[in-house]
Short mmCIF file of C-alpha atoms in Angstrom, two decimals:
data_model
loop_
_atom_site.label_atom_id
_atom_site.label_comp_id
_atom_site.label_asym_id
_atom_site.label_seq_id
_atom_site.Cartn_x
_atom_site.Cartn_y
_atom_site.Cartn_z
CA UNK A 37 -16.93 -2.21 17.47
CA UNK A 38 -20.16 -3.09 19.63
CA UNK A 39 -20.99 0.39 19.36
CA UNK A 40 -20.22 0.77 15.49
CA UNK A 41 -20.08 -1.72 13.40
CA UNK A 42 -22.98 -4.18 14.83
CA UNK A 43 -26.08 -1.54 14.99
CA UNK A 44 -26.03 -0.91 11.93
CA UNK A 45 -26.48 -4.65 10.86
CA UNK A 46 -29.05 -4.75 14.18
CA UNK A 47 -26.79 -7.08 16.13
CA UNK A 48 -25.36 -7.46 19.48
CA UNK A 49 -21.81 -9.40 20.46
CA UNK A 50 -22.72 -12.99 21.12
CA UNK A 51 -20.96 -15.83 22.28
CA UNK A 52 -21.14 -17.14 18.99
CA UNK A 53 -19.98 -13.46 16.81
CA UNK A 54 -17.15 -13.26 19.44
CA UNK A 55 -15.68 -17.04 18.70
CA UNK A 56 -16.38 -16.13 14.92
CA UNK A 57 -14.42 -13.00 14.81
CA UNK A 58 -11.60 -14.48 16.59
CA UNK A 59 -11.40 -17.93 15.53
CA UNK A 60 -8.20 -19.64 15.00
CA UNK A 61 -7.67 -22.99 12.94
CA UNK A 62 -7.87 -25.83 14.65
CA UNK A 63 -5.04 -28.20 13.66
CA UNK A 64 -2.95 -24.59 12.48
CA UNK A 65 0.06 -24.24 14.10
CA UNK A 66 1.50 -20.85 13.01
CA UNK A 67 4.90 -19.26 13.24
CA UNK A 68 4.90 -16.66 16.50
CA UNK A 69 3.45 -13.37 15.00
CA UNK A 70 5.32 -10.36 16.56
CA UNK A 71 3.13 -7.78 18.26
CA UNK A 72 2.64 -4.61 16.02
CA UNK A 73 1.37 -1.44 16.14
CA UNK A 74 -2.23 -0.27 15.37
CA UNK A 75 -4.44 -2.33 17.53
CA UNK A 76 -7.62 -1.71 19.33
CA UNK A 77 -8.18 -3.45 22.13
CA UNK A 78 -12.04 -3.62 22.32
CA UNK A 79 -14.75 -5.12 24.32
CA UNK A 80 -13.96 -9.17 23.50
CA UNK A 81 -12.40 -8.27 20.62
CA UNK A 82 -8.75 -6.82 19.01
CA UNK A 83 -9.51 -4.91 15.55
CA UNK A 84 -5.83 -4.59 13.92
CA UNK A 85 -5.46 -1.13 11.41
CA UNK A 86 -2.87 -1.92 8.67
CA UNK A 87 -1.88 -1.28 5.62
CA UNK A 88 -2.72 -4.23 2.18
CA UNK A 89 1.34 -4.27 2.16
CA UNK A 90 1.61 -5.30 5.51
CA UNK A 91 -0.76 -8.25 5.64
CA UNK A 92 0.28 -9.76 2.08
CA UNK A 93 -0.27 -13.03 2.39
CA UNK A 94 -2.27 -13.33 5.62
CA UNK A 95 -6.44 -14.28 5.96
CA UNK A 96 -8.46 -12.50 8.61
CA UNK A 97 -12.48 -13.78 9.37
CA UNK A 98 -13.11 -9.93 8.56
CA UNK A 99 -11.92 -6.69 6.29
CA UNK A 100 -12.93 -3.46 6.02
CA UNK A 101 -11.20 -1.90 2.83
CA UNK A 102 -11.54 1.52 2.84
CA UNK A 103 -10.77 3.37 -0.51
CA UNK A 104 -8.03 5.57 -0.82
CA UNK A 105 -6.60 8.07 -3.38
CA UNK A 106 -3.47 7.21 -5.38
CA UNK A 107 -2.17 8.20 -8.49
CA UNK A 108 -5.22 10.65 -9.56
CA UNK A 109 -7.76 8.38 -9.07
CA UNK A 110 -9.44 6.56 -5.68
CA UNK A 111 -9.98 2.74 -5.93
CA UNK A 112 -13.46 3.08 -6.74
CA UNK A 113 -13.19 4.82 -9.85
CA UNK A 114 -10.27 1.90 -10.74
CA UNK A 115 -12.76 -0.97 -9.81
CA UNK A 116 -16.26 0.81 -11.57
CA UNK A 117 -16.02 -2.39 -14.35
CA UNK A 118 -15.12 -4.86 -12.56
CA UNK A 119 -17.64 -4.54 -9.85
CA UNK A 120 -20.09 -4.83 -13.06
CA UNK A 121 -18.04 -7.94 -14.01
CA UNK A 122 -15.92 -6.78 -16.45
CA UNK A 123 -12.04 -7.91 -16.17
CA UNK A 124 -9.08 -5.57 -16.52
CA UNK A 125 -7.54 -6.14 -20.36
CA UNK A 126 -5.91 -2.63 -20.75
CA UNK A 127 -2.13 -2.90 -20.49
CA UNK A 128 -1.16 0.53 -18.07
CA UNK A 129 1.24 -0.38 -15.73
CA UNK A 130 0.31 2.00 -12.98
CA UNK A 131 -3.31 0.69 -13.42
CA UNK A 132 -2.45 -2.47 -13.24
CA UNK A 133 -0.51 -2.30 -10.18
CA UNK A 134 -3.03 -0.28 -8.06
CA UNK A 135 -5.79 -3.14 -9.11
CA UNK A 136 -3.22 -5.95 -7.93
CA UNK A 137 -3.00 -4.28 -4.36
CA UNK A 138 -6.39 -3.51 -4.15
CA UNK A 139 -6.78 -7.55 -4.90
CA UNK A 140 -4.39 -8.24 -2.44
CA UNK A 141 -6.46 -6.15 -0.21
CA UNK A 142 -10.01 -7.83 -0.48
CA UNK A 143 -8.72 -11.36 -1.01
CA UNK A 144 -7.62 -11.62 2.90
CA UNK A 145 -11.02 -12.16 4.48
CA UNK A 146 -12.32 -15.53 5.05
CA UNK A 147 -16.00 -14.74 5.82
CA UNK A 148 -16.87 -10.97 5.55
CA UNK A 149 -15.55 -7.98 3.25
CA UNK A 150 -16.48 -4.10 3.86
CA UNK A 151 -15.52 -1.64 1.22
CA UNK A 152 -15.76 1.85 2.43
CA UNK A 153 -16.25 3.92 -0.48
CA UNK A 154 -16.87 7.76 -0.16
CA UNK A 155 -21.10 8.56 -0.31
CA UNK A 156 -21.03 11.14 -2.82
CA UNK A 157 -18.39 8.84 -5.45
CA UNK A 158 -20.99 6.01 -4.46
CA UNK A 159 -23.94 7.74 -5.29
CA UNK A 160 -22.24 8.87 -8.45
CA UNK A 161 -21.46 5.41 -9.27
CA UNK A 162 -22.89 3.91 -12.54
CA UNK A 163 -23.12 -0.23 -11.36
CA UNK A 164 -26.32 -1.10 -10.57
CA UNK A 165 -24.69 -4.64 -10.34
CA UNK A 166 -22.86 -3.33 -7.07
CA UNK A 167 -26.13 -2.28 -5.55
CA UNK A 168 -28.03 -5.56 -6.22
CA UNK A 169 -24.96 -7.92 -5.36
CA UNK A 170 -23.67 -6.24 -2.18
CA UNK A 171 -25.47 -4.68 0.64
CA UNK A 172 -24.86 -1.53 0.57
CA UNK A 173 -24.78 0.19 4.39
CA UNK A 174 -24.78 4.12 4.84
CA UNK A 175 -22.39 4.36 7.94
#
């Protein structure tokens, strides 16, 4: 992560990013979590790999969604209007259910959400809304 992620947003780990990135609610008292698979251990910080099924219904400080292919099509080709703003009104089921788990997906983070979407698809991308909304990072 601190030799990633950060440089390429010029930052360092701080005392401050560090709390941030693993804050807990104050107040929260949560059910025990059981320990699962898929997690780096990192300098002052624990970055957990999972699948959008698997953390249904959780919130994280951070995300990083990366695209994947499903059904013919990768996420980004599924999302091309409604990164412009436009909502969904077609009635395909298998579209439909790709765009709820993809919502599922970027609706966990409280603070920051990465989508990793493949250069050459990005390039290729007409939404010039996504380029002046988001930053857009070459990593």
């Amino acid at each position: 992560m601190t030799t990633t992620i950060l440089p390429l947003y010029g930052k360092s780990v701080t005392r401050d990013a560090h709390n941030f990135f693993n804050a807990i609610g104050e107040g929260i008292h949560e059910a025990p979590v059981a320990e699962r698979g898929n997690i780096y251990h990192g300098d002052k910080i624990d970055i957990e790999v999972a699948t959008v099924h698997s953390v249904k219904g959780e919130t994280h400080a951070a995300t990083l969604y990366l695209e994947t292919f499903y059904d013919r099509h990768h996420e980004s080709d599924r999302l091309s209007e409604q990164f412009k703003g436009i909502a969904y009104t077609r009635a395909d089921k298998k579209v439909l259910s790709s765009l709820r788990v993809i919502y599922v997906g970027m609706s966990r983070p409280r603070y920051l959400l990465c989508v990793a979407i493949q250069k050459d698809r990005f390039d290729n991308m007409d939404c010039r809304e996504l380029r002046e909304i988001w930053k857009v990072v070459k990593a």
